[in-house]
Amino acid sequence: MHTAVDLQDLRKSFRARRSRGAGARARLADLVAPRTESVTAVDGVSLRIGAGERVAFIGPNGAGKSTTLKILAGILHPDSGNVHVDGLVPWRDRRALGFRIGTVFGQRSQLWYQLPARATFDLLAYVYELSPEVRRARLDALVAAFGLEPLLDRPVRQLSLGERMRCEVAASLLHAPRVLFLDEPTIGLDVTAKATIRELLRHRADVDGTTLLLTSHDTGDIEQVCDRVVIIHRGRILLDTSIDELKRRYLRTRRVTIVTAAEQLDAAVWAGVRASVVAAVPHRTTVEVDASDAIVGILVDAVTKQTTVRDLIIDDPPLDAVIRDLYKAADSPVHARAEVPA
Amino acid sequence: MTTFPSRTVRGELAKYGAFARVGLAGARAEPGKTYAGIVFLFVILGVFSALWRAVGAGGSSAETRGTMVWYLAMTEWVLFCAPQLHFDVEADVRRGDVAYQIARPVSYLGAQLARAVGGMALRAPVLLAGACAAGLLFGGRPAHPAAIVRVVVIGIGAAVVMSAWYVSIGLLAFWLGDIAPVYWIWQKLTFVFGGLLLPLSFYPDLVVRIATFTPFPALLTGPASFVLGHPMFGTIELFALLMLWFTVASAFAVMLFRRATRTMQLNGG
């Protein structure tokens, strides 16, 4: 598989000002002779992403996600390390790279606020030097896929956030970039708009074979758009695995809701499988059990001995709980080595 | 389907042409600033005309008053033609949008300037009509009507040069955060060394001598003094001066931008 993104031992630190204190004297001293300290943002990240992969690049605030993304987009220089995006060194070949990458930043807009979205599409077609035929074909395809026809000629300021984001993503895909960097693409959207954007991203990436590298704090983006997850913490890669593997390996508990003929179940049922009751209403009990496959079967057997099981619902814990546990484990020096693979 | 074109003059011109069209469309979508400029022109020329009338009681002729009103109409016209790019650049810097835009195969500075020129394509004729109407109302017929054509041609060039300086002022936001104080100083220097209200020839020698080392005379009093009948610079000389100051302003903007993007690389945007 062709490599779309290749990072080798990437390092980046910043100089940050360090205040001497709050007093007038300290402030004056800070102004005259500022003290700085080095803050490491990225600390030896190595990563290879194949063409067409959809990768979630996640981590807590300050983990180094955005810095890495900015280096990949050619905006920042690394201190050291080798970086190639579609075969180009981003900060050296920034202009050439510009033709091959697209960016969607959920908190930024590339659309001209007072003009219709069509004006931005026309402008971007010139920026990316698309021939009129290619421009027409791409725009037609994106307008159809993203349902933009009724939005194209309305001033951007009149669009809802969800409509604007559909236009933003379509604008980023106009030049058919080989790699698309997305930073919080669904931030602030309602559930329907989020689902639409995720579906569109996944679909267009499939159609065009675009490599996606997405950062988000919303695990829905990660689960519904990506196949692979890279977790970065304190500038280092904590975990690099598939979404399915992440759930399978790090899922510690499951929630099982049992609908029974009996109003209530004998507490002894739960003791045998070390299940703890989370919620109970007549005929319906929700328990939390160990995530191993066998436990649910044992639990059902035990309940069946008491009453008829009418329905059974098994929920995985939300992905953010899994990720939260991983962050916690990484922050704990005692557990970090034992539980979190480097 | 992705194309990776090589840099061609035609392709580059088409890009900046597209930015100019966006600037024009933006000016059409938000005409309020242009109309406000016309209202301001009428107010300032009315007040100025009344002032000269008061001075006239002490000896100044009606012809002088009329010429001075036309002079002010032209300096104000040049000033209003140049869009307030510094505020746009400042906003881009503050929001971090510059980082977002430099990842595209287009020059951020070139795009800003092209957008300004596009906006001028609408603002310049509309404001000129307003300035001429106000000039006729408060100053009567111009003493040298043919000179207006020269003012217009050179004045548009001056507005472009002024826009290039505005880009530099906006870029200072990388270091200062708020560029309002710098713009305030620039504005005052424009008033004095540019001869906004009165031709520079009315000022003391020392001020004129200092002004010649600055871009301001070429930006305002240079073009507007054609209406006086005794221009401060010849047309060719003024054109050359504007080219010189455009080169200086552009080089300064490029230097600031390069430095700023290096700082951004150090500070993480």
PDB file of N, CA, C and O in Angstrom, chain A residues 39-102:
ATOM      1  N   VAL A  39       8.794  23.838  26.282  1.00  0.00           N
ATOM      2  CA  VAL A  39       7.651  22.942  26.492  1.00  0.00           C
ATOM      3  C   VAL A  39       7.630  21.943  25.333  1.00  0.00           C
ATOM      4  O   VAL A  39       7.571  22.349  24.166  1.00  0.00           O
ATOM      5  N   THR A  40       7.726  20.688  25.670  1.00  0.00           N
ATOM      6  CA  THR A  40       7.736  19.672  24.616  1.00  0.00           C
ATOM      7  C   THR A  40       6.307  19.361  24.186  1.00  0.00           C
ATOM      8  O   THR A  40       5.477  18.970  24.998  1.00  0.00           O
ATOM      9  N   ALA A  41       6.043  19.548  22.903  1.00  0.00           N
ATOM     10  CA  ALA A  41       4.694  19.271  22.385  1.00  0.00           C
ATOM     11  C   ALA A  41       4.639  17.890  21.742  1.00  0.00           C
ATOM     12  O   ALA A  41       3.675  17.160  21.913  1.00  0.00           O
ATOM     13  N   VAL A  42       5.670  17.571  20.985  1.00  0.00           N
ATOM     14  CA  VAL A  42       5.720  16.257  20.317  1.00  0.00           C
ATOM     15  C   VAL A  42       7.076  15.647  20.635  1.00  0.00           C
ATOM     16  O   VAL A  42       8.115  16.278  20.444  1.00  0.00           O
ATOM     17  N   ASP A  43       7.053  14.413  21.121  1.00  0.00           N
ATOM     18  CA  ASP A  43       8.270  13.842  21.694  1.00  0.00           C
ATOM     19  C   ASP A  43       8.555  12.463  21.087  1.00  0.00           C
ATOM     20  O   ASP A  43       8.312  11.425  21.705  1.00  0.00           O
ATOM     21  N   GLY A  44       9.018  12.467  19.842  1.00  0.00           N
ATOM     22  CA  GLY A  44       9.411  11.209  19.216  1.00  0.00           C
ATOM     23  C   GLY A  44       8.260  10.394  18.650  1.00  0.00           C
ATOM     24  O   GLY A  44       8.193   9.181  18.861  1.00  0.00           O
ATOM     25  N   VAL A  45       7.400  11.073  17.901  1.00  0.00           N
ATOM     26  CA  VAL A  45       6.248  10.362  17.310  1.00  0.00           C
ATOM     27  C   VAL A  45       6.657   9.713  15.979  1.00  0.00           C
ATOM     28  O   VAL A  45       7.244  10.367  15.116  1.00  0.00           O
ATOM     29  N   SER A  46       6.386   8.450  15.857  1.00  0.00           N
ATOM     30  CA  SER A  46       6.590   7.736  14.591  1.00  0.00           C
ATOM     31  C   SER A  46       5.261   7.109  14.184  1.00  0.00           C
ATOM     32  O   SER A  46       4.601   6.487  15.024  1.00  0.00           O
ATOM     33  N   LEU A  47       4.926   7.277  12.921  1.00  0.00           N
ATOM     34  CA  LEU A  47       3.594   6.845  12.496  1.00  0.00           C
ATOM     35  C   LEU A  47       3.589   6.686  10.981  1.00  0.00           C
ATOM     36  O   LEU A  47       4.179   7.493  10.266  1.00  0.00           O
ATOM     37  N   ARG A  48       2.959   5.648  10.528  1.00  0.00           N
ATOM     38  CA  ARG A  48       2.834   5.461   9.081  1.00  0.00           C
ATOM     39  C   ARG A  48       1.366   5.210   8.755  1.00  0.00           C
ATOM     40  O   ARG A  48       0.738   4.360   9.374  1.00  0.00           O
ATOM     41  N   ILE A  49       0.848   5.976   7.810  1.00  0.00           N
ATOM     42  CA  ILE A  49      -0.562   5.829   7.425  1.00  0.00           C
ATOM     43  C   ILE A  49      -0.624   5.510   5.936  1.00  0.00           C
ATOM     44  O   ILE A  49      -0.063   6.247   5.115  1.00  0.00           O
ATOM     45  N   GLY A  50      -1.266   4.432   5.616  1.00  0.00           N
ATOM     46  CA  GLY A  50      -1.378   4.022   4.219  1.00  0.00           C
ATOM     47  C   GLY A  50      -2.412   4.845   3.478  1.00  0.00           C
ATOM     48  O   GLY A  50      -3.331   5.409   4.087  1.00  0.00           O
ATOM     49  N   ALA A  51      -2.249   4.912   2.155  1.00  0.00           N
ATOM     50  CA  ALA A  51      -3.217   5.660   1.336  1.00  0.00           C
ATOM     51  C   ALA A  51      -4.612   5.068   1.521  1.00  0.00           C
ATOM     52  O   ALA A  51      -4.793   3.857   1.495  1.00  0.00           O
ATOM     53  N   GLY A  52      -5.572   5.942   1.720  1.00  0.00           N
ATOM     54  CA  GLY A  52      -6.963   5.509   1.841  1.00  0.00           C
ATOM     55  C   GLY A  52      -7.371   5.126   3.254  1.00  0.00           C
ATOM     56  O   GLY A  52      -8.554   4.853   3.492  1.00  0.00           O
ATOM     57  N   GLU A  53      -6.425   5.133   4.199  1.00  0.00           N
ATOM     58  CA  GLU A  53      -6.795   4.804   5.586  1.00  0.00           C
ATOM     59  C   GLU A  53      -7.559   5.965   6.214  1.00  0.00           C
ATOM     60  O   GLU A  53      -7.349   7.126   5.860  1.00  0.00           O
ATOM     61  N   ARG A  54      -8.396   5.628   7.184  1.00  0.00           N
ATOM     62  CA  ARG A  54      -9.117   6.672   7.935  1.00  0.00           C
ATOM     63  C   ARG A  54      -8.688   6.538   9.387  1.00  0.00           C
ATOM     64  O   ARG A  54      -9.065   5.579  10.066  1.00  0.00           O
ATOM     65  N   VAL A  55      -7.889   7.493   9.804  1.00  0.00           N
ATOM     66  CA  VAL A  55      -7.237   7.368  11.109  1.00  0.00           C
ATOM     67  C   VAL A  55      -7.693   8.481  12.048  1.00  0.00           C
ATOM     68  O   VAL A  55      -7.687   9.661  11.677  1.00  0.00           O
ATOM     69  N   ALA A  56      -8.067   8.084  13.242  1.00  0.00           N
ATOM     70  CA  ALA A  56      -8.376   9.075  14.286  1.00  0.00           C
ATOM     71  C   ALA A  56      -7.111   9.312  15.082  1.00  0.00           C
ATOM     72  O   ALA A  56      -6.454   8.360  15.516  1.00  0.00           O
ATOM     73  N   PHE A  57      -6.754  10.568  15.250  1.00  0.00           N
ATOM     74  CA  PHE A  57      -5.538  10.930  15.983  1.00  0.00           C
ATOM     75  C   PHE A  57      -6.030  11.682  17.207  1.00  0.00           C
ATOM     76  O   PHE A  57      -6.408  12.850  17.114  1.00  0.00           O
ATOM     77  N   ILE A  58      -6.073  10.996  18.328  1.00  0.00           N
ATOM     78  CA  ILE A  58      -6.753  11.592  19.480  1.00  0.00           C
ATOM     79  C   ILE A  58      -5.834  11.673  20.695  1.00  0.00           C
ATOM     80  O   ILE A  58      -4.798  11.006  20.768  1.00  0.00           O
ATOM     81  N   GLY A  59      -6.262  12.465  21.637  1.00  0.00           N
ATOM     82  CA  GLY A  59      -5.510  12.639  22.867  1.00  0.00           C
ATOM     83  C   GLY A  59      -6.120  13.764  23.667  1.00  0.00           C
ATOM     84  O   GLY A  59      -6.898  14.555  23.130  1.00  0.00           O
ATOM     85  N   PRO A  60      -5.761  13.859  24.946  1.00  0.00           N
ATOM     86  CA  PRO A  60      -6.312  14.952  25.756  1.00  0.00           C
ATOM     87  C   PRO A  60      -5.768  16.304  25.283  1.00  0.00           C
ATOM     88  O   PRO A  60      -4.826  16.354  24.488  1.00  0.00           O
ATOM     89  N   ASN A  61      -6.329  17.381  25.797  1.00  0.00           N
ATOM     90  CA  ASN A  61      -5.839  18.718  25.430  1.00  0.00           C
ATOM     91  C   ASN A  61      -4.348  18.821  25.749  1.00  0.00           C
ATOM     92  O   ASN A  61      -3.908  18.384  26.800  1.00  0.00           O
ATOM     93  N   GLY A  62      -3.595  19.422  24.819  1.00  0.00           N
ATOM     94  CA  GLY A  62      -2.159  19.608  25.038  1.00  0.00           C
ATOM     95  C   GLY A  62      -1.340  18.353  24.778  1.00  0.00           C
ATOM     96  O   GLY A  62      -0.150  18.317  25.091  1.00  0.00           O
ATOM     97  N   ALA A  63      -1.947  17.343  24.170  1.00  0.00           N
ATOM     98  CA  ALA A  63      -1.225  16.080  23.941  1.00  0.00           C
ATOM     99  C   ALA A  63      -0.248  16.184  22.771  1.00  0.00           C
ATOM    100  O   ALA A  63       0.683  15.392  22.685  1.00  0.00           O
ATOM    101  N   GLY A  64      -0.472  17.147  21.888  1.00  0.00           N
ATOM    102  CA  GLY A  64       0.411  17.301  20.724  1.00  0.00           C
ATOM    103  C   GLY A  64      -0.277  16.987  19.401  1.00  0.00           C
ATOM    104  O   GLY A  64       0.370  16.947  18.357  1.00  0.00           O
ATOM    105  N   LYS A  65      -1.587  16.818  19.433  1.00  0.00           N
ATOM    106  CA  LYS A  65      -2.334  16.480  18.217  1.00  0.00           C
ATOM    107  C   LYS A  65      -2.263  17.604  17.175  1.00  0.00           C
ATOM    108  O   LYS A  65      -1.876  17.380  16.045  1.00  0.00           O
ATOM    109  N   SER A  66      -2.653  18.806  17.624  1.00  0.00           N
ATOM    110  CA  SER A  66      -2.731  19.928  16.678  1.00  0.00           C
ATOM    111  C   SER A  66      -1.351  20.289  16.156  1.00  0.00           C
ATOM    112  O   SER A  66      -1.193  20.642  14.985  1.00  0.00           O
ATOM    113  N   THR A  67      -0.342  20.210  17.040  1.00  0.00           N
ATOM    114  CA  THR A  67       1.026  20.517  16.603  1.00  0.00           C
ATOM    115  C   THR A  67       1.430  19.544  15.497  1.00  0.00           C
ATOM    116  O   THR A  67       1.968  19.956  14.461  1.00  0.00           O
ATOM    117  N   THR A  68       1.149  18.267  15.714  1.00  0.00           N
ATOM    118  CA  THR A  68       1.494  17.266  14.697  1.00  0.00           C
ATOM    119  C   THR A  68       0.754  17.555  13.396  1.00  0.00           C
ATOM    120  O   THR A  68       1.344  17.518  12.311  1.00  0.00           O
ATOM    121  N   LEU A  69      -0.523  17.881  13.518  1.00  0.00           N
ATOM    122  CA  LEU A  69      -1.336  18.174  12.329  1.00  0.00           C
ATOM    123  C   LEU A  69      -0.779  19.392  11.584  1.00  0.00           C
ATOM    124  O   LEU A  69      -0.731  19.412  10.355  1.00  0.00           O
ATOM    125  N   LYS A  70      -0.360  20.412  12.348  1.00  0.00           N
ATOM    126  CA  LYS A  70       0.178  21.624  11.714  1.00  0.00           C
ATOM    127  C   LYS A  70       1.504  21.329  11.025  1.00  0.00           C
ATOM    128  O   LYS A  70       1.810  21.915   9.992  1.00  0.00           O
ATOM    129  N   ILE A  71       2.295  20.441  11.612  1.00  0.00           N
ATOM    130  CA  ILE A  71       3.550  20.054  10.957  1.00  0.00           C
ATOM    131  C   ILE A  71       3.230  19.309   9.657  1.00  0.00           C
ATOM    132  O   ILE A  71       3.843  19.552   8.618  1.00  0.00           O
ATOM    133  N   LEU A  72       2.256  18.436   9.716  1.00  0.00           N
ATOM    134  CA  LEU A  72       1.887  17.660   8.522  1.00  0.00           C
ATOM    135  C   LEU A  72       1.334  18.556   7.415  1.00  0.00           C
ATOM    136  O   LEU A  72       1.496  18.270   6.238  1.00  0.00           O
ATOM    137  N   ALA A  73       0.679  19.650   7.810  1.00  0.00           N
ATOM    138  CA  ALA A  73       0.102  20.565   6.813  1.00  0.00           C
ATOM    139  C   ALA A  73       1.121  21.591   6.324  1.00  0.00           C
ATOM    140  O   ALA A  73       0.802  22.423   5.484  1.00  0.00           O
ATOM    141  N   GLY A  74       2.348  21.549   6.869  1.00  0.00           N
ATOM    142  CA  GLY A  74       3.399  22.469   6.418  1.00  0.00           C
ATOM    143  C   GLY A  74       3.364  23.806   7.118  1.00  0.00           C
ATOM    144  O   GLY A  74       4.068  24.729   6.740  1.00  0.00           O
ATOM    145  N   ILE A  75       2.559  23.924   8.158  1.00  0.00           N
ATOM    146  CA  ILE A  75       2.436  25.207   8.852  1.00  0.00           C
ATOM    147  C   ILE A  75       3.571  25.366   9.860  1.00  0.00           C
ATOM    148  O   ILE A  75       4.116  26.444  10.033  1.00  0.00           O
ATOM    149  N   LEU A  76       3.938  24.308  10.526  1.00  0.00           N
ATOM    150  CA  LEU A  76       5.017  24.357  11.523  1.00  0.00           C
ATOM    151  C   LEU A  76       6.223  23.530  11.079  1.00  0.00           C
ATOM    152  O   LEU A  76       6.063  22.526  10.383  1.00  0.00           O
ATOM    153  N   HIS A  77       7.388  23.959  11.518  1.00  0.00           N
ATOM    154  CA  HIS A  77       8.625  23.196  11.321  1.00  0.00           C
ATOM    155  C   HIS A  77       8.839  22.297  12.534  1.00  0.00           C
ATOM    156  O   HIS A  77       8.718  22.775  13.662  1.00  0.00           O
ATOM    157  N   PRO A  78       9.226  21.059  12.355  1.00  0.00           N
ATOM    158  CA  PRO A  78       9.590  20.263  13.534  1.00  0.00           C
ATOM    159  C   PRO A  78      11.018  20.593  13.972  1.00  0.00           C
ATOM    160  O   PRO A  78      11.782  21.156  13.187  1.00  0.00           O
ATOM    161  N   ASP A  79      11.360  20.259  15.194  1.00  0.00           N
ATOM    162  CA  ASP A  79      12.748  20.420  15.645  1.00  0.00           C
ATOM    163  C   ASP A  79      13.617  19.342  15.006  1.00  0.00           C
ATOM    164  O   ASP A  79      14.755  19.581  14.630  1.00  0.00           O
ATOM    165  N   SER A  80      13.079  18.143  14.930  1.00  0.00           N
ATOM    166  CA  SER A  80      13.815  17.049  14.299  1.00  0.00           C
ATOM    167  C   SER A  80      12.827  15.972  13.859  1.00  0.00           C
ATOM    168  O   SER A  80      11.658  15.999  14.240  1.00  0.00           O
ATOM    169  N   GLY A  81      13.328  15.051  13.084  1.00  0.00           N
ATOM    170  CA  GLY A  81      12.483  13.958  12.614  1.00  0.00           C
ATOM    171  C   GLY A  81      12.227  14.067  11.121  1.00  0.00           C
ATOM    172  O   GLY A  81      12.451  15.121  10.517  1.00  0.00           O
ATOM    173  N   ASN A  82      11.815  12.964  10.543  1.00  0.00           N
ATOM    174  CA  ASN A  82      11.496  12.938   9.111  1.00  0.00           C
ATOM    175  C   ASN A  82       9.980  12.899   8.933  1.00  0.00           C
ATOM    176  O   ASN A  82       9.308  12.123   9.605  1.00  0.00           O
ATOM    177  N   VAL A  83       9.509  13.750   8.034  1.00  0.00           N
ATOM    178  CA  VAL A  83       8.069  13.790   7.778  1.00  0.00           C
ATOM    179  C   VAL A  83       7.838  13.786   6.269  1.00  0.00           C
ATOM    180  O   VAL A  83       8.456  14.581   5.543  1.00  0.00           O
ATOM    181  N   HIS A  84       6.980  12.915   5.815  1.00  0.00           N
ATOM    182  CA  HIS A  84       6.578  12.925   4.409  1.00  0.00           C
ATOM    183  C   HIS A  84       5.070  12.790   4.336  1.00  0.00           C
ATOM    184  O   HIS A  84       4.498  11.939   5.002  1.00  0.00           O
ATOM    185  N   VAL A  85       4.471  13.664   3.557  1.00  0.00           N
ATOM    186  CA  VAL A  85       3.034  13.559   3.301  1.00  0.00           C
ATOM    187  C   VAL A  85       2.890  13.409   1.784  1.00  0.00           C
ATOM    188  O   VAL A  85       3.304  14.300   1.038  1.00  0.00           O
ATOM    189  N   ASP A  86       2.351  12.310   1.370  1.00  0.00           N
ATOM    190  CA  ASP A  86       2.247  11.975  -0.049  1.00  0.00           C
ATOM    191  C   ASP A  86       3.600  12.167  -0.752  1.00  0.00           C
ATOM    192  O   ASP A  86       3.678  12.694  -1.861  1.00  0.00           O
ATOM    193  N   GLY A  87       4.659  11.794  -0.048  1.00  0.00           N
ATOM    194  CA  GLY A  87       6.005  11.841  -0.621  1.00  0.00           C
ATOM    195  C   GLY A  87       6.685  13.192  -0.527  1.00  0.00           C
ATOM    196  O   GLY A  87       7.844  13.333  -0.933  1.00  0.00           O
ATOM    197  N   LEU A  88       6.012  14.201   0.017  1.00  0.00           N
ATOM    198  CA  LEU A  88       6.601  15.544   0.096  1.00  0.00           C
ATOM    199  C   LEU A  88       6.948  15.900   1.535  1.00  0.00           C
ATOM    200  O   LEU A  88       6.276  15.445   2.469  1.00  0.00           O
ATOM    201  N   VAL A  89       7.996  16.713   1.689  1.00  0.00           N
ATOM    202  CA  VAL A  89       8.340  17.224   3.018  1.00  0.00           C
ATOM    203  C   VAL A  89       7.500  18.485   3.225  1.00  0.00           C
ATOM    204  O   VAL A  89       7.681  19.470   2.500  1.00  0.00           O
ATOM    205  N   PRO A  90       6.573  18.476   4.172  1.00  0.00           N
ATOM    206  CA  PRO A  90       5.554  19.551   4.235  1.00  0.00           C
ATOM    207  C   PRO A  90       6.095  20.968   4.284  1.00  0.00           C
ATOM    208  O   PRO A  90       5.637  21.825   3.523  1.00  0.00           O
ATOM    209  N   TRP A  91       7.051  21.270   5.157  1.00  0.00           N
ATOM    210  CA  TRP A  91       7.484  22.658   5.322  1.00  0.00           C
ATOM    211  C   TRP A  91       8.399  23.093   4.185  1.00  0.00           C
ATOM    212  O   TRP A  91       8.559  24.271   3.938  1.00  0.00           O
ATOM    213  N   ARG A  92       8.980  22.144   3.480  1.00  0.00           N
ATOM    214  CA  ARG A  92       9.868  22.481   2.368  1.00  0.00           C
ATOM    215  C   ARG A  92       9.074  22.609   1.061  1.00  0.00           C
ATOM    216  O   ARG A  92       9.346  23.469   0.235  1.00  0.00           O
ATOM    217  N   ASP A  93       8.103  21.739   0.892  1.00  0.00           N
ATOM    218  CA  ASP A  93       7.335  21.707  -0.361  1.00  0.00           C
ATOM    219  C   ASP A  93       5.908  22.177  -0.104  1.00  0.00           C
ATOM    220  O   ASP A  93       4.947  21.565  -0.573  1.00  0.00           O
ATOM    221  N   ARG A  94       5.784  23.266   0.633  1.00  0.00           N
ATOM    222  CA  ARG A  94       4.454  23.681   1.099  1.00  0.00           C
ATOM    223  C   ARG A  94       3.480  23.936  -0.053  1.00  0.00           C
ATOM    224  O   ARG A  94       2.334  23.527  -0.011  1.00  0.00           O
ATOM    225  N   ARG A  95       3.982  24.594  -1.115  1.00  0.00           N
ATOM    226  CA  ARG A  95       3.077  24.942  -2.217  1.00  0.00           C
ATOM    227  C   ARG A  95       2.594  23.687  -2.945  1.00  0.00           C
ATOM    228  O   ARG A  95       1.399  23.530  -3.188  1.00  0.00           O
ATOM    229  N   ALA A  96       3.535  22.797  -3.250  1.00  0.00           N
ATOM    230  CA  ALA A  96       3.152  21.553  -3.940  1.00  0.00           C
ATOM    231  C   ALA A  96       2.218  20.735  -3.057  1.00  0.00           C
ATOM    232  O   ALA A  96       1.248  20.144  -3.537  1.00  0.00           O
ATOM    233  N   LEU A  97       2.511  20.745  -1.770  1.00  0.00           N
ATOM    234  CA  LEU A  97       1.676  19.976  -0.832  1.00  0.00           C
ATOM    235  C   LEU A  97       0.255  20.534  -0.789  1.00  0.00           C
ATOM    236  O   LEU A  97      -0.707  19.782  -0.637  1.00  0.00           O
ATOM    237  N   GLY A  98       0.172  21.860  -0.936  1.00  0.00           N
ATOM    238  CA  GLY A  98      -1.132  22.508  -0.889  1.00  0.00           C
ATOM    239  C   GLY A  98      -2.124  21.911  -1.889  1.00  0.00           C
ATOM    240  O   GLY A  98      -3.317  21.858  -1.627  1.00  0.00           O
ATOM    241  N   PHE A  99      -1.599  21.453  -3.025  1.00  0.00           N
ATOM    242  CA  PHE A  99      -2.473  20.851  -4.033  1.00  0.00           C
ATOM    243  C   PHE A  99      -2.934  19.454  -3.628  1.00  0.00           C
ATOM    244  O   PHE A  99      -3.903  18.943  -4.161  1.00  0.00           O
ATOM    245  N   ARG A 100      -2.195  18.824  -2.715  1.00  0.00           N
ATOM    246  CA  ARG A 100      -2.473  17.414  -2.419  1.00  0.00           C
ATOM    247  C   ARG A 100      -3.212  17.190  -1.111  1.00  0.00           C
ATOM    248  O   ARG A 100      -3.654  16.088  -0.833  1.00  0.00           O
ATOM    249  N   ILE A 101      -3.264  18.233  -0.296  1.00  0.00           N
ATOM    250  CA  ILE A 101      -3.943  18.064   0.989  1.00  0.00           C
ATOM    251  C   ILE A 101      -5.151  18.979   1.080  1.00  0.00           C
ATOM    252  O   ILE A 101      -5.240  19.994   0.395  1.00  0.00           O
ATOM    253  N   GLY A 102      -6.061  18.608   1.952  1.00  0.00           N
ATOM    254  CA  GLY A 102      -7.187  19.478   2.282  1.00  0.00           C
ATOM    255  C   GLY A 102      -7.242  19.578   3.798  1.00  0.00           C
ATOM    256  O   GLY A 102      -6.723  18.703   4.503  1.00  0.00           O
TER     257      GLY A 102
END
